[in-house]
Amino acid sequence: MRVNQPSNQIKLTNVAIVRLKKGGKRFEVACYKNKIQEWRNGVETDIDDVVQVNNVFINVSKGEVARSDDLKKAFGKASIEAIVREILQRGEIQIGEKEREHELSTLWKEIATLISEKCVDPDTDRPIPVGMIEKAMNEAGFSVKPGKSAKSQTSECIKLIQTNSKLPIRRARMRIKVIIPVAESSAVREKILGSADTVEEEVTGSNDWEATLLIDPAQYRILNDLIQQEAEGKGRIETLLFANVASTSTAAA
């Protein structure tokens, strides 16, 4: 890590600021935009490509550098690099209003797109356009949570749309094939078939029992645990397609 000599004032421009309050004082680190999340996610490992200057500030905008005594008192350590790393990992990212609006807008669109990919109209089993999903999100009063991924907010948004909007929606059924040795199938067959919305095909061969099913995605883990526990892990599940994708492909053909 590059070492810079302490200075009373350092002027920086076009920076992203990470702020941590500790010991009753505010400490800040000046970073390159778009690099902080990469550092936290482990994508970026070179700290010199994350921070603009290897120092700790009390106010980056004014270029006011933190005093060594204040740093030692708050962090209990003398190493600037260790303090910078702690602030990067635990601090709050400070972004401007325009950047915040852009971030929320991007997250909103990502969530709507994910829902469109995962869900269908229950009456037609067809995908729902992103625009209709966004309208339902507004109607349901959904609010994006900054700092959380789109994927982690999708389930909550689907539930909110189902209860607080007029849009008919449900998760697309997952098409799977369960394969179990015939000797083990009698112990779990009824439970496996009972968990399915639709049993599309059931075949008993000389060695294996196979069933092609449409299930709610929430059932996948339950079925997998069932096979591991009651069939002694001797079977397997193959994921084929989400049902709406399959029906779309068939219709297109």
Short mmCIF file of C-alpha atoms in Angstrom, two decimals:
data_model
loop_
_atom_site.label_atom_id
_atom_site.label_comp_id
_atom_site.label_asym_id
_atom_site.label_seq_id
_atom_site.Cartn_x
_atom_site.Cartn_y
_atom_site.Cartn_z
CA MET A 1 0.00 0.00 0.00
CA ARG A 2 1.34 3.41 -0.94
CA VAL A 3 2.16 5.62 2.04
CA ASN A 4 1.41 9.33 1.92
CA GLN A 5 2.86 11.83 4.34
CA PRO A 6 0.29 13.40 6.65
CA SER A 7 -1.03 16.75 5.57
CA ASN A 8 -3.35 19.26 7.19
CA GLN A 9 -5.39 19.68 4.05
CA ILE A 10 -5.80 17.66 0.84
CA LYS A 11 -8.16 18.79 -1.88
CA LEU A 12 -9.95 16.07 -3.83
CA THR A 13 -12.57 16.10 -6.56
CA ASN A 14 -14.96 13.60 -8.13
CA VAL A 15 -14.78 11.21 -5.18
CA ALA A 16 -17.03 8.74 -3.44
CA ILE A 17 -16.92 9.04 0.33
CA VAL A 18 -17.18 6.25 2.89
CA ARG A 19 -17.98 7.51 6.39
CA LEU A 20 -17.72 5.82 9.78
CA LYS A 21 -18.66 7.36 13.12
CA LYS A 22 -16.59 6.03 15.99
CA GLY A 23 -15.54 7.32 19.38
CA GLY A 24 -17.83 10.31 18.98
CA LYS A 25 -16.06 11.51 15.83
CA ARG A 26 -16.62 11.21 12.11
CA PHE A 27 -13.96 9.64 9.91
CA GLU A 28 -14.00 9.49 6.12
CA VAL A 29 -12.10 7.82 3.30
CA ALA A 30 -11.98 9.15 -0.27
CA CYS A 31 -12.58 6.43 -2.87
CA TYR A 32 -12.99 5.98 -6.60
CA LYS A 33 -16.61 5.71 -7.65
CA ASN A 34 -17.94 2.20 -8.36
CA LYS A 35 -14.97 0.60 -6.58
CA ILE A 36 -16.35 0.35 -3.05
CA GLN A 37 -18.88 -2.41 -3.72
CA GLU A 38 -16.29 -4.31 -5.76
CA TRP A 39 -13.97 -4.17 -2.73
CA ARG A 40 -16.70 -5.34 -0.36
CA ASN A 41 -17.71 -8.14 -2.72
CA GLY A 42 -14.13 -9.31 -3.10
CA VAL A 43 -13.95 -8.49 -6.82
CA GLU A 44 -11.34 -5.77 -6.24
CA THR A 45 -8.46 -6.78 -3.95
CA ASP A 46 -5.93 -3.97 -4.52
CA ILE A 47 -6.77 -1.23 -2.06
CA ASP A 48 -4.75 1.29 -4.08
CA ASP A 49 -7.34 0.93 -6.85
CA VAL A 50 -10.14 1.70 -4.39
CA VAL A 51 -8.96 4.70 -2.36
CA GLN A 52 -7.88 7.94 -3.99
CA VAL A 53 -5.50 8.80 -1.17
CA ASN A 54 -4.31 6.52 1.60
CA ASN A 55 -5.34 8.73 4.45
CA VAL A 56 -8.25 9.26 6.82
CA PHE A 57 -10.20 12.50 6.85
CA ILE A 58 -12.66 14.15 9.16
CA ASN A 59 -14.11 15.93 6.13
CA VAL A 60 -13.13 14.84 2.62
CA SER A 61 -15.00 17.71 0.95
CA LYS A 62 -12.94 20.27 2.88
CA GLY A 63 -9.77 18.22 2.63
CA GLU A 64 -9.40 18.08 6.44
CA VAL A 65 -7.21 15.16 7.50
CA ALA A 66 -7.90 13.36 10.80
CA ARG A 67 -5.37 13.82 13.61
CA SER A 68 -3.24 10.82 14.55
CA ASP A 69 -4.26 11.14 18.21
CA ASP A 70 -7.95 11.03 17.30
CA LEU A 71 -7.40 7.95 15.14
CA LYS A 72 -5.52 6.08 17.88
CA LYS A 73 -8.14 7.00 20.46
CA ALA A 74 -11.05 5.87 18.27
CA PHE A 75 -9.55 2.81 16.61
CA GLY A 76 -6.94 1.71 19.13
CA LYS A 77 -4.41 1.10 16.40
CA ALA A 78 -1.73 3.17 14.70
CA SER A 79 -1.81 1.64 11.22
CA ILE A 80 -3.47 3.94 8.71
CA GLU A 81 -4.01 1.02 6.33
CA ALA A 82 -5.87 -1.00 8.97
CA ILE A 83 -8.09 1.99 9.77
CA VAL A 84 -8.79 2.65 6.09
CA ARG A 85 -9.76 -1.00 5.62
CA GLU A 86 -12.14 -0.89 8.60
CA ILE A 87 -13.81 2.26 7.32
CA LEU A 88 -14.15 0.74 3.83
CA GLN A 89 -15.76 -2.39 5.22
CA ARG A 90 -18.02 -0.95 7.91
CA GLY A 91 -18.66 2.64 6.87
CA GLU A 92 -21.65 4.15 5.08
CA ILE A 93 -21.25 5.12 1.44
CA GLN A 94 -22.13 8.78 0.90
CA ILE A 95 -23.64 9.47 -2.51
CA GLY A 96 -25.20 12.57 -4.09
CA GLU A 97 -28.91 12.95 -4.72
CA LYS A 98 -28.62 12.34 -8.48
CA GLU A 99 -26.52 9.23 -7.93
CA ARG A 100 -28.98 7.97 -5.33
CA GLU A 101 -31.91 8.48 -7.71
CA HIS A 102 -30.04 6.64 -10.47
CA GLU A 103 -29.16 3.76 -8.13
CA LEU A 104 -32.77 3.40 -6.95
CA SER A 105 -34.10 3.60 -10.52
CA THR A 106 -31.68 0.90 -11.68
CA LEU A 107 -32.58 -1.36 -8.74
CA TRP A 108 -36.29 -0.83 -9.40
CA LYS A 109 -35.92 -1.90 -13.03
CA GLU A 110 -33.77 -4.92 -12.08
CA ILE A 111 -36.38 -6.10 -9.55
CA ALA A 112 -39.19 -5.71 -12.08
CA THR A 113 -37.19 -7.63 -14.69
CA LEU A 114 -36.44 -10.48 -12.27
CA ILE A 115 -40.11 -10.75 -11.31
CA SER A 116 -41.09 -10.83 -14.99
CA GLU A 117 -38.66 -13.72 -15.51
CA LYS A 118 -39.82 -15.67 -12.43
CA CYS A 119 -43.58 -15.13 -12.51
CA VAL A 120 -46.58 -15.67 -14.76
CA ASP A 121 -50.21 -14.70 -15.11
CA PRO A 122 -52.02 -17.53 -13.24
CA ASP A 123 -54.89 -17.52 -15.77
CA THR A 124 -52.72 -17.93 -18.88
CA ASP A 125 -49.40 -19.24 -17.54
CA ARG A 126 -47.73 -16.61 -19.72
CA PRO A 127 -44.97 -14.19 -18.66
CA ILE A 128 -46.00 -10.73 -17.49
CA PRO A 129 -44.36 -7.74 -19.24
CA VAL A 130 -41.93 -5.66 -17.18
CA GLY A 131 -44.07 -2.54 -17.65
CA MET A 132 -47.08 -4.22 -16.03
CA ILE A 133 -44.90 -5.44 -13.17
CA GLU A 134 -43.65 -1.88 -12.55
CA LYS A 135 -47.22 -0.54 -12.54
CA ALA A 136 -48.18 -3.18 -9.96
CA MET A 137 -45.11 -2.34 -7.85
CA ASN A 138 -46.28 1.28 -7.73
CA GLU A 139 -49.84 0.25 -6.94
CA ALA A 140 -48.65 -2.04 -4.13
CA GLY A 141 -46.52 0.72 -2.58
CA PHE A 142 -43.23 -1.12 -2.97
CA SER A 143 -40.10 0.83 -1.97
CA VAL A 144 -36.62 -0.14 -3.10
CA LYS A 145 -34.08 -0.61 -0.31
CA PRO A 146 -30.73 0.91 -1.27
CA GLY A 147 -27.71 -1.18 -0.41
CA LYS A 148 -29.59 -4.47 -0.92
CA SER A 149 -29.37 -6.46 -4.15
CA ALA A 150 -32.31 -6.71 -6.52
CA LYS A 151 -32.42 -10.50 -6.07
CA SER A 152 -32.76 -10.22 -2.28
CA GLN A 153 -35.77 -7.89 -2.64
CA THR A 154 -37.65 -9.89 -5.27
CA SER A 155 -39.57 -12.27 -2.99
CA GLU A 156 -40.82 -9.46 -0.76
CA CYS A 157 -41.94 -7.49 -3.82
CA ILE A 158 -43.85 -10.47 -5.27
CA LYS A 159 -45.73 -10.97 -1.99
CA LEU A 160 -46.59 -7.26 -1.85
CA ILE A 161 -47.91 -7.30 -5.43
CA GLN A 162 -50.02 -10.38 -4.65
CA THR A 163 -51.65 -8.77 -1.61
CA ASN A 164 -51.73 -5.04 -2.42
CA SER A 165 -52.24 -4.78 -6.19
CA LYS A 166 -54.83 -5.83 -8.74
CA LEU A 167 -52.32 -7.71 -10.92
CA PRO A 168 -52.89 -11.50 -10.97
CA ILE A 169 -49.46 -13.05 -10.47
CA ARG A 170 -47.81 -16.20 -9.20
CA ARG A 171 -44.39 -17.75 -9.44
CA ALA A 172 -43.78 -19.77 -12.59
CA ARG A 173 -43.91 -23.49 -12.00
CA MET A 174 -40.59 -25.28 -12.23
CA ARG A 175 -40.35 -28.36 -14.46
CA ILE A 176 -38.13 -31.01 -12.89
CA LYS A 177 -37.31 -34.68 -13.34
CA VAL A 178 -36.87 -36.83 -10.25
CA ILE A 179 -34.79 -39.97 -10.71
CA ILE A 180 -34.58 -42.60 -7.96
CA PRO A 181 -33.50 -46.25 -7.99
CA VAL A 182 -36.56 -48.52 -8.12
CA ALA A 183 -35.52 -50.17 -4.86
CA GLU A 184 -35.76 -46.83 -3.05
CA SER A 185 -38.76 -45.33 -4.83
CA SER A 186 -41.54 -47.03 -2.84
CA ALA A 187 -40.54 -45.13 0.31
CA VAL A 188 -40.89 -41.67 -1.27
CA ARG A 189 -43.05 -42.00 -4.41
CA GLU A 190 -46.34 -40.84 -2.90
CA LYS A 191 -44.75 -37.88 -1.11
CA ILE A 192 -42.92 -36.76 -4.25
CA LEU A 193 -46.01 -36.98 -6.46
CA GLY A 194 -48.10 -35.29 -3.77
CA SER A 195 -45.81 -32.27 -3.71
CA ALA A 196 -46.28 -31.58 -7.42
CA ASP A 197 -48.85 -29.27 -8.98
CA THR A 198 -48.85 -31.48 -12.06
CA VAL A 199 -47.40 -34.93 -12.76
CA GLU A 200 -46.50 -34.83 -16.45
CA GLU A 201 -44.90 -38.25 -16.74
CA GLU A 202 -44.09 -41.24 -14.55
CA VAL A 203 -41.94 -44.12 -15.76
CA THR A 204 -40.70 -47.19 -13.89
CA GLY A 205 -37.71 -48.75 -15.63
CA SER A 206 -35.60 -51.78 -14.86
CA ASN A 207 -33.27 -49.73 -12.67
CA ASP A 208 -34.79 -46.29 -12.03
CA TRP A 209 -38.15 -44.71 -11.29
CA GLU A 210 -38.53 -41.33 -13.01
CA ALA A 211 -41.15 -38.63 -12.69
CA THR A 212 -41.42 -35.34 -14.59
CA LEU A 213 -43.23 -32.77 -12.45
CA LEU A 214 -44.36 -29.16 -12.36
CA ILE A 215 -43.72 -27.75 -8.90
CA ASP A 216 -43.73 -24.47 -7.05
CA PRO A 217 -40.05 -23.41 -6.82
CA ALA A 218 -40.42 -23.35 -3.02
CA GLN A 219 -40.91 -27.14 -3.13
CA TYR A 220 -37.51 -27.80 -4.71
CA ARG A 221 -35.52 -27.74 -1.48
CA ILE A 222 -38.20 -29.76 0.33
CA LEU A 223 -38.04 -32.46 -2.35
CA ASN A 224 -34.26 -32.48 -2.31
CA ASP A 225 -34.23 -32.93 1.48
CA LEU A 226 -36.81 -35.72 1.16
CA ILE A 227 -34.62 -37.61 -1.29
CA GLN A 228 -31.53 -37.16 0.85
CA GLN A 229 -33.23 -38.33 4.03
CA GLU A 230 -35.74 -41.00 2.99
CA ALA A 231 -34.10 -42.32 -0.17
CA GLU A 232 -30.69 -42.21 1.48
CA GLY A 233 -29.42 -39.71 -1.05
CA LYS A 234 -29.54 -42.28 -3.87
CA GLY A 235 -31.75 -40.19 -6.15
CA ARG A 236 -31.34 -36.88 -7.92
CA ILE A 237 -33.35 -33.96 -9.29
CA GLU A 238 -32.77 -32.49 -12.73
CA THR A 239 -34.05 -28.97 -13.39
CA LEU A 240 -35.56 -28.76 -16.86
CA LEU A 241 -37.26 -25.41 -17.45
CA PHE A 242 -39.61 -22.98 -15.81
CA ALA A 243 -43.04 -23.87 -17.11
CA ASN A 244 -43.74 -20.48 -18.70
CA VAL A 245 -40.45 -20.64 -20.63
CA ALA A 246 -41.31 -24.10 -21.93
CA SER A 247 -44.81 -23.11 -23.03
CA THR A 248 -43.45 -19.98 -24.73
CA SER A 249 -40.91 -22.05 -26.68
CA THR A 250 -43.56 -24.56 -27.73
CA ALA A 251 -45.92 -21.83 -28.87
CA ALA A 252 -43.18 -20.13 -30.85
CA ALA A 253 -42.33 -23.40 -32.62
#
